[in-house]
mmCIF file of C-alpha atoms and ligand atoms in Angstrom:
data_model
loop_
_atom_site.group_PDB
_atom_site.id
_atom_site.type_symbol
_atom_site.label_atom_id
_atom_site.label_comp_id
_atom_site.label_asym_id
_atom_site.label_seq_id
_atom_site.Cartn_x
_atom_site.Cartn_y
_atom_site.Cartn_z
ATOM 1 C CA UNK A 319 -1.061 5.912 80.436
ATOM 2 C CA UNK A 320 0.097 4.792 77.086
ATOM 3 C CA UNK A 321 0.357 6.964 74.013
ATOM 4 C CA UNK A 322 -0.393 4.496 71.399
ATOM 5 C CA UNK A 323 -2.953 5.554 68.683
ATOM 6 C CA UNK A 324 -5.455 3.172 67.874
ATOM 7 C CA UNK A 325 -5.298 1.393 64.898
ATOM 8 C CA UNK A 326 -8.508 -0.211 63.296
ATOM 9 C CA UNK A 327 -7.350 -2.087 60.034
ATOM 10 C CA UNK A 328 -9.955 -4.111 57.766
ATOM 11 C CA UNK A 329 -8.678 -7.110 55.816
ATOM 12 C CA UNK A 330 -10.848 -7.678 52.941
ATOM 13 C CA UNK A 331 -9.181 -10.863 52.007
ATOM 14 C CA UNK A 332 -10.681 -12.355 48.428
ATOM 15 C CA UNK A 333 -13.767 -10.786 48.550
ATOM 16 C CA UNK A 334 -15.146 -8.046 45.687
ATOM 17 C CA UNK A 335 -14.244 -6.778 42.139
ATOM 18 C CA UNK A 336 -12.267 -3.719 42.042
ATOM 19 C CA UNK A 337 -15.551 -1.484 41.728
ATOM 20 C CA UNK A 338 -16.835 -3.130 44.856
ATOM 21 C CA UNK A 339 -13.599 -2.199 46.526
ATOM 22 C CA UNK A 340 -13.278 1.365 44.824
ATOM 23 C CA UNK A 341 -16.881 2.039 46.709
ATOM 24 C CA UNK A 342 -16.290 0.378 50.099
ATOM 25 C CA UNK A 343 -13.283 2.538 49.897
ATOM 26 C CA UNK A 344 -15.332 5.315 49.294
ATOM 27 C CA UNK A 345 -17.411 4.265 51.787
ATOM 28 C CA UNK A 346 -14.773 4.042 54.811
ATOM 29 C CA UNK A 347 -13.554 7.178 53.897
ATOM 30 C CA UNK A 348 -16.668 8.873 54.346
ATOM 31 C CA UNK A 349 -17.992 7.806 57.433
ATOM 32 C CA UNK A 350 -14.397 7.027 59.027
ATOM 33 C CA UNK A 351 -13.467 10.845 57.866
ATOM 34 C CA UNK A 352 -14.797 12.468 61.064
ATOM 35 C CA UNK A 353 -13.192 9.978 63.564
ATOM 36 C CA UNK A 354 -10.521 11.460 66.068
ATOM 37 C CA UNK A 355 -8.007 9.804 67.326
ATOM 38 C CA UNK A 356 -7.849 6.450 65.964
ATOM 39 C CA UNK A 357 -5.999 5.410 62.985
ATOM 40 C CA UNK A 358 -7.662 3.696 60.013
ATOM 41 C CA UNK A 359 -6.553 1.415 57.355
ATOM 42 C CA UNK A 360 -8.057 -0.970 54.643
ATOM 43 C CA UNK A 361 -6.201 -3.838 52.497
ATOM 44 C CA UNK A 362 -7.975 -4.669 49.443
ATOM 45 C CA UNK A 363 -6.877 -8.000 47.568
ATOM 46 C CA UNK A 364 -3.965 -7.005 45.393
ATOM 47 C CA UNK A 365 -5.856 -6.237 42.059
ATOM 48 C CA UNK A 366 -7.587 -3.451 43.606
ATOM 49 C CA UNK A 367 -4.616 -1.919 45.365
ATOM 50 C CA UNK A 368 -4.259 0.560 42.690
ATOM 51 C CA UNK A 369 -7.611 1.720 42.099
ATOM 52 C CA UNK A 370 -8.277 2.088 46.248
ATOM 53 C CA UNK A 371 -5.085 4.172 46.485
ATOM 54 C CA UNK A 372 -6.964 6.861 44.410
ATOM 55 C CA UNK A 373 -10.158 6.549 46.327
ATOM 56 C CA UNK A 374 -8.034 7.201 49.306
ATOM 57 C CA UNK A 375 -5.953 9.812 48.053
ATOM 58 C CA UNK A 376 -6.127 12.969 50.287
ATOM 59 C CA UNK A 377 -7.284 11.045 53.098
ATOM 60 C CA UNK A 378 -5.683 9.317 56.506
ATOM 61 C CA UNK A 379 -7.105 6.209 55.469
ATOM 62 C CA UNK A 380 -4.200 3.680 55.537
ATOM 63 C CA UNK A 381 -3.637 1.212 52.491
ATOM 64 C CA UNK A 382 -2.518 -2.558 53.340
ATOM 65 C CA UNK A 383 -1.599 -5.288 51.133
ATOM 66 C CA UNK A 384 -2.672 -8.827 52.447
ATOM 67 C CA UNK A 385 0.736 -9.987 51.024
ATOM 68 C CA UNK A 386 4.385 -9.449 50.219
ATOM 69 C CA UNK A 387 7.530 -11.691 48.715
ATOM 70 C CA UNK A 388 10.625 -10.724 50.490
ATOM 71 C CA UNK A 389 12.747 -10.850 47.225
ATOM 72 C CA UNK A 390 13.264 -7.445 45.365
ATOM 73 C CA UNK A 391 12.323 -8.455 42.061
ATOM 74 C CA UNK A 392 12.423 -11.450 40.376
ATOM 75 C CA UNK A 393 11.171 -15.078 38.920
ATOM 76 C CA UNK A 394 8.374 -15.220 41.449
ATOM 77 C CA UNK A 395 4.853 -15.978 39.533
ATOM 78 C CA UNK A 396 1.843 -14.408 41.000
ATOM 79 C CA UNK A 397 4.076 -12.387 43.709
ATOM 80 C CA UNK A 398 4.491 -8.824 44.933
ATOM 81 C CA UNK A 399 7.549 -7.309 46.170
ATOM 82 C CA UNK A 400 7.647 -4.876 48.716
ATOM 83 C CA UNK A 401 9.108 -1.862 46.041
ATOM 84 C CA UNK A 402 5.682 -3.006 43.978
ATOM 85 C CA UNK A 403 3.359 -2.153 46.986
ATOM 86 C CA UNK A 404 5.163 0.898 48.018
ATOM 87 C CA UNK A 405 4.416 2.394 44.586
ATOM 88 C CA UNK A 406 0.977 1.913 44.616
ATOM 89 C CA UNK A 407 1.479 3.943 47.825
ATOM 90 C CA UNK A 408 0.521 1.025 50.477
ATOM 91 C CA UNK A 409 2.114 2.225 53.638
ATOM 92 C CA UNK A 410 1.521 -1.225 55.284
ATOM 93 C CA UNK A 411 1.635 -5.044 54.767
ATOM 94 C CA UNK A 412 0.055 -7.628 56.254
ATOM 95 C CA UNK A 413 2.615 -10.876 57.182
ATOM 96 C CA UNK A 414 1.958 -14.174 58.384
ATOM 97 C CA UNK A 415 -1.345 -13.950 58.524
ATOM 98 C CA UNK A 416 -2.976 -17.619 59.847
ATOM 99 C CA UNK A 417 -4.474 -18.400 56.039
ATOM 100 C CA UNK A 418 -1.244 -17.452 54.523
ATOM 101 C CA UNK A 419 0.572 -19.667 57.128
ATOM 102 C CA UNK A 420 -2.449 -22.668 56.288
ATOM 103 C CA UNK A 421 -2.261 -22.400 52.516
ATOM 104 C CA UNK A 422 0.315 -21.111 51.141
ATOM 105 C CA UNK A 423 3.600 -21.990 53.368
ATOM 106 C CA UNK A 424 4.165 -19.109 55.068
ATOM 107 C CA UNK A 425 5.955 -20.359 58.690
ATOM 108 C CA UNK A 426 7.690 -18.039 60.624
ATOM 109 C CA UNK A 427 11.195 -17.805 58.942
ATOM 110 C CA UNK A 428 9.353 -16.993 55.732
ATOM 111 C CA UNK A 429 7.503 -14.275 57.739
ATOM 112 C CA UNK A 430 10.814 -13.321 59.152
ATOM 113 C CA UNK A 431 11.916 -12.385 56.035
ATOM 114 C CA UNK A 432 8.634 -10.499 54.641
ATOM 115 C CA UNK A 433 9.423 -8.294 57.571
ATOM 116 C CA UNK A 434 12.404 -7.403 56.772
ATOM 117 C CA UNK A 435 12.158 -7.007 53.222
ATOM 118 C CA UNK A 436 8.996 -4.631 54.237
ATOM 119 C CA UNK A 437 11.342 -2.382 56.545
ATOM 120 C CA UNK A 438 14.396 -2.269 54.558
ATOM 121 C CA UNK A 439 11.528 -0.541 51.657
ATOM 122 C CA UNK A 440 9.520 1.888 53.792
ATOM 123 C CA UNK A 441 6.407 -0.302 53.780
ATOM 124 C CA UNK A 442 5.094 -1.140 57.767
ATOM 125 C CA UNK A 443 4.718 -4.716 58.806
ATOM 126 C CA UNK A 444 1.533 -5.595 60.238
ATOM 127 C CA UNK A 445 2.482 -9.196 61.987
ATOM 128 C CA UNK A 446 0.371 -11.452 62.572
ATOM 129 C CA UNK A 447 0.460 -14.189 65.175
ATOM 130 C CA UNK A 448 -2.040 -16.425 66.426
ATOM 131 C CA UNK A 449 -2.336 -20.473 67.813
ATOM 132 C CA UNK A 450 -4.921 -22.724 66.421
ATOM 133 C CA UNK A 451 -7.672 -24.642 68.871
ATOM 134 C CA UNK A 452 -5.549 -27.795 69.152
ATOM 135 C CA UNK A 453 -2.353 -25.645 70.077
ATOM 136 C CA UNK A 454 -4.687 -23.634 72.671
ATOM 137 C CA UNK A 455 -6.596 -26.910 73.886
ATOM 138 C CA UNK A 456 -3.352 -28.556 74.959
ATOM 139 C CA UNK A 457 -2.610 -25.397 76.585
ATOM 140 C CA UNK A 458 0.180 -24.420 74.446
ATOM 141 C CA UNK A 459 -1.290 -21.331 73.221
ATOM 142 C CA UNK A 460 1.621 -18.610 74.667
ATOM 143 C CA UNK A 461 4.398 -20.717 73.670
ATOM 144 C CA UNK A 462 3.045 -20.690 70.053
ATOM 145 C CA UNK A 463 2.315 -17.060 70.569
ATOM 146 C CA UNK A 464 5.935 -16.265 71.992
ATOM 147 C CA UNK A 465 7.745 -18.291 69.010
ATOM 148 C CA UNK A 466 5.714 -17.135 66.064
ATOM 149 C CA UNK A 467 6.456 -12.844 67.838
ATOM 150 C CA UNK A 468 10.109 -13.824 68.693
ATOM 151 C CA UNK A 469 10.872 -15.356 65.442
ATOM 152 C CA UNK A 470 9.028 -12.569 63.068
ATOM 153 C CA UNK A 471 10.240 -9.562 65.248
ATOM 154 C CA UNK A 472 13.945 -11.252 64.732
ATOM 155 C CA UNK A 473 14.874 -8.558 61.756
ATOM 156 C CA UNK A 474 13.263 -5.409 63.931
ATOM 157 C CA UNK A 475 16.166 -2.774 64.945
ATOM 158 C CA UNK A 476 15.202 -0.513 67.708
ATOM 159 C CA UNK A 477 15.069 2.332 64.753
ATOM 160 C CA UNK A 478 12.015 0.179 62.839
ATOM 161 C CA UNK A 479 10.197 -0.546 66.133
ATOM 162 C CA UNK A 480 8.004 2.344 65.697
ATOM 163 C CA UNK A 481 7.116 1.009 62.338
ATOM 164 C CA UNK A 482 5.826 -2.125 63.392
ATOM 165 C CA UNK A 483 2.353 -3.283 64.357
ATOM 166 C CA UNK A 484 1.489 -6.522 65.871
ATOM 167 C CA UNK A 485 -1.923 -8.378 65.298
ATOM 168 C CA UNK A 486 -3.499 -11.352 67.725
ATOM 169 C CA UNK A 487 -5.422 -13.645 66.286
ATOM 170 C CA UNK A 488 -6.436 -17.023 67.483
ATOM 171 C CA UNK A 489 -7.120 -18.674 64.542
ATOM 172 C CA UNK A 490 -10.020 -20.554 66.016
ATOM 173 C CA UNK A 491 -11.702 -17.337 66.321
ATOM 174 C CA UNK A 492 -11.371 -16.328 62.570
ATOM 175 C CA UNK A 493 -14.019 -16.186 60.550
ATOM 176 C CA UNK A 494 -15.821 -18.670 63.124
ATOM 177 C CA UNK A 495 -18.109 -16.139 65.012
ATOM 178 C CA UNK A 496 -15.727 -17.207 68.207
ATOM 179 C CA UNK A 497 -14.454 -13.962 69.580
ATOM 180 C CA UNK A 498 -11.822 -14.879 72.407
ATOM 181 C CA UNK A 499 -13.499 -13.347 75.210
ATOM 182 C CA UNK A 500 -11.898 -10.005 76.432
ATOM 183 C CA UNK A 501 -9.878 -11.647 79.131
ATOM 184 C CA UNK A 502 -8.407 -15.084 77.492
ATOM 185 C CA UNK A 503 -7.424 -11.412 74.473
ATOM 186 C CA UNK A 504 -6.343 -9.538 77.075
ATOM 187 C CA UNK A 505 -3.961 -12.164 78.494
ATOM 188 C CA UNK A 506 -2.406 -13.253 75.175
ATOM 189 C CA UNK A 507 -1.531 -9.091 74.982
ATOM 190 C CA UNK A 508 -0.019 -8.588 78.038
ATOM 191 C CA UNK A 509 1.685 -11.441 77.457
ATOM 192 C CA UNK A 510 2.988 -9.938 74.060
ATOM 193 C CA UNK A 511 3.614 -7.017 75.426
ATOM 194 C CA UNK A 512 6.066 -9.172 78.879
ATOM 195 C CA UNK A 513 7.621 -10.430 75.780
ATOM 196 C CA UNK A 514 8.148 -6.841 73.866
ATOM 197 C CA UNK A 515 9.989 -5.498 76.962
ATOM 198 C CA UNK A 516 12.564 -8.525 76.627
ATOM 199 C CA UNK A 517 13.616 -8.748 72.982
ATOM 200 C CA UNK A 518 12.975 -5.014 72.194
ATOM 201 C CA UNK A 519 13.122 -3.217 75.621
ATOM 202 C CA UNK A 520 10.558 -1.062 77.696
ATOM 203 C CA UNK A 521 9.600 1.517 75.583
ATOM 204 C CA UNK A 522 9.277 0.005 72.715
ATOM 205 C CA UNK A 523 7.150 -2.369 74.584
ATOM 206 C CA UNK A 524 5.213 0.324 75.680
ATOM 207 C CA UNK A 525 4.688 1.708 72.189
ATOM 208 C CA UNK A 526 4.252 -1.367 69.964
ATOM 209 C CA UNK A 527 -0.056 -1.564 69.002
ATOM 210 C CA UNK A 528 -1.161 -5.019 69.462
ATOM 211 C CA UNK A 529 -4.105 -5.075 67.672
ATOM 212 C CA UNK A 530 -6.761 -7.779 68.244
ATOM 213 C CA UNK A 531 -8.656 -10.105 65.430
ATOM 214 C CA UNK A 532 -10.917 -12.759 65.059
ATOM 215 C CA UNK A 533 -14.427 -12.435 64.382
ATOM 216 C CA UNK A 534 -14.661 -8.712 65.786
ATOM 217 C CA UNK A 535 -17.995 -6.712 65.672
ATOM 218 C CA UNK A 536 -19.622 -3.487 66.098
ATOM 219 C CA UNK A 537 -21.318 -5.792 69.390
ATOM 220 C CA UNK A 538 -18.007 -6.770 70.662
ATOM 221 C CA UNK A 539 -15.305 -4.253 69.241
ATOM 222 C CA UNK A 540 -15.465 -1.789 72.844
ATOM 223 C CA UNK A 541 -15.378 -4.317 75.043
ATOM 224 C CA UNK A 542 -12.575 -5.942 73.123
ATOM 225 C CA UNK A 543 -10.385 -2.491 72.641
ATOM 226 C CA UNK A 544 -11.294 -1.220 76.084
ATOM 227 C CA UNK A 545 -8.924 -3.522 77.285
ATOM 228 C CA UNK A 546 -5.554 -2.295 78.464
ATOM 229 C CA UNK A 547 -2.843 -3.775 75.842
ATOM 230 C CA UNK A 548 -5.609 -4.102 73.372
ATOM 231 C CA UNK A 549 -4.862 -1.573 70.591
ATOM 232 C CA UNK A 550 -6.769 -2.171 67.678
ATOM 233 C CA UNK A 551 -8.600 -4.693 65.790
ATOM 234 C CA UNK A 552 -7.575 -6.353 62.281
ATOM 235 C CA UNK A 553 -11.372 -6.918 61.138
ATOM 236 C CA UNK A 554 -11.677 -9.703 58.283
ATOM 237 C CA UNK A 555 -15.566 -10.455 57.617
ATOM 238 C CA UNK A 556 -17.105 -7.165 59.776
ATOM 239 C CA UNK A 557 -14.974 -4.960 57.080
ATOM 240 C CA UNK A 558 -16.941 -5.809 53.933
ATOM 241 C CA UNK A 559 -19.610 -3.867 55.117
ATOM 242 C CA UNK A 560 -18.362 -0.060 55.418
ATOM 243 C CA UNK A 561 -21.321 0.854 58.434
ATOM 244 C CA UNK A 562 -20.041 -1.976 60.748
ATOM 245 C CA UNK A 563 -16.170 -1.075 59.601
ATOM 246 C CA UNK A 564 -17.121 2.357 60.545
ATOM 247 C CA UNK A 565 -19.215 1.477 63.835
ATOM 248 C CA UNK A 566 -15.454 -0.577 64.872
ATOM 249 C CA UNK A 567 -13.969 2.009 63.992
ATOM 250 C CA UNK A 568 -15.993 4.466 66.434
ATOM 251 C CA UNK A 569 -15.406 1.476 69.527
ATOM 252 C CA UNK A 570 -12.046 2.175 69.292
ATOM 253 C CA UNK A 571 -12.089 5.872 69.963
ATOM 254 C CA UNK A 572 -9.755 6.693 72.894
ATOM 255 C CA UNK A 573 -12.205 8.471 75.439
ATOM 256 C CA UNK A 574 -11.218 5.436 78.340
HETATM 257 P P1 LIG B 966 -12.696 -12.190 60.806
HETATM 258 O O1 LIG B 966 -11.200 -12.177 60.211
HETATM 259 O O2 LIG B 966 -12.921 -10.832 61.419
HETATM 260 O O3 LIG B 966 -13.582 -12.470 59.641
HETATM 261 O O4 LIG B 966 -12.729 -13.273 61.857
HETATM 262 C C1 LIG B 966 -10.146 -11.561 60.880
HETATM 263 C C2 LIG B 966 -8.849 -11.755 60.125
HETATM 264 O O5 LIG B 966 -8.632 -12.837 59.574
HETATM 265 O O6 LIG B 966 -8.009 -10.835 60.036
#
């Protein structure tokens, strides 16, 4: 049996003002409070880091940023650096994430670097990776998989490998209602986790989350996490609402 914790992290993307973040924070906190066992996190667009880091104060509720430049300061309009987020006490960052990679350049050098930039300033990397249909329809979905993991796990030591958490998500299934069904997930983990064993060795293979995402629900989230390398959900449009967060949340409790 594994020992790896749940984690259940929602991605708000650009949705709400800062109030409507401050009380979905609120919110999560609340009815997330009383849940054993499973780790919980949130990141709020950028603007509202601030404000949701007090909502959260006092609590286990994680705080994310969606984004991170890997420079330490600099002439970088409309960027963050990783000393930036870890002052507004985010504990985690998302990287590579498949919008980032669609509009705004990210490939997986430039993810390469976020992650490193991340661990060299305390902050956790949240990676993710993820093929789109055409990729999967010409049945190259693992070796898109295995570059985009080997190339943004390049800067990970074996003392950061506990600080790292890995996210699948096919990016046909985002935002699209599409959940990959519990086995076509489940193979895309274990395949991760074949991988894992090779570039980091077998414990830290055995201790990395892989967390799943891609149109996960309160209907779909056991199933989903009740898989064996399935650790987790990153839960975009599901998280906006802090009852089905909370019911996702609840799926992921480990009683299997
Ligand atoms: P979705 O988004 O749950 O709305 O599909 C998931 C994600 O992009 O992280």
């Amino acid at each position: 049996m594994s020992a790896r914790t749940p984690f259940v992290c929602g991605n708000w993307k650009m949705n709400g003002t800062v109030s409507e973040a401050e009380a979905l924070a609120t919110g999560v906190r609340r009815l997330t409070g009383s849940v054993r066992g499973v780790e919980v996190g949130v990141a709020p667009p950028t603007v509202a880091l601030t404000a949701v880091a007090k909502r959260l104060e006092g609590s286990t509720v994680r705080l994310a940023a969606q984004a991170v430049h890997p420079a330490a300061s600099g002439a970088y309009t409309g960027e963050v650096s990783t000393a930036m987020l870890a002052s507004v006490s985010c504990t985690h960052a998302l990287v590579g994430h498949s919008e980032r990679r669609q509009y705004n350049g990210i490939d997986d050098a430039a993810a390469a670097d976020r992650v490193a930039a991340l661990l060299g300033g305390g902050v956790s990397p949240l990676l993710c990776v993820g093929e789109r249909l055409d990729e999967r329809e010409a049945g190259a979905a693992l070796e898109v998989v295995g570059r985009q993991v080997r190339a943004g796990l390049a800067p990970v030591g074996p003392d950061d490998v506990d600080r790292v958490v890995l996210a699948y998500e096919p990016v046909w299934a985002i935002g699209t209602g599409k959940t990959a069904t519990p086995a076509q997930a489940q193979e895309v983990h274990a395949f991760i986790r074949g991988l894992l064993k090779e570039v980091l060795g077998v414990e830290a293979a055995a201790g990395m989350r892989i967390l799943y995402g891609g149109s996960v629900k309160p209907a779909n989230a056991a199933e989903l996490m009740g898989r064996p390398d399935i650790d987790g959900a990153l839960v975009g449009g599901a998280s906006l609402n802090d009852e089905s967060f909370a019911a996702i949340v609840r799926a992921a409790r480990p009683s299997r």
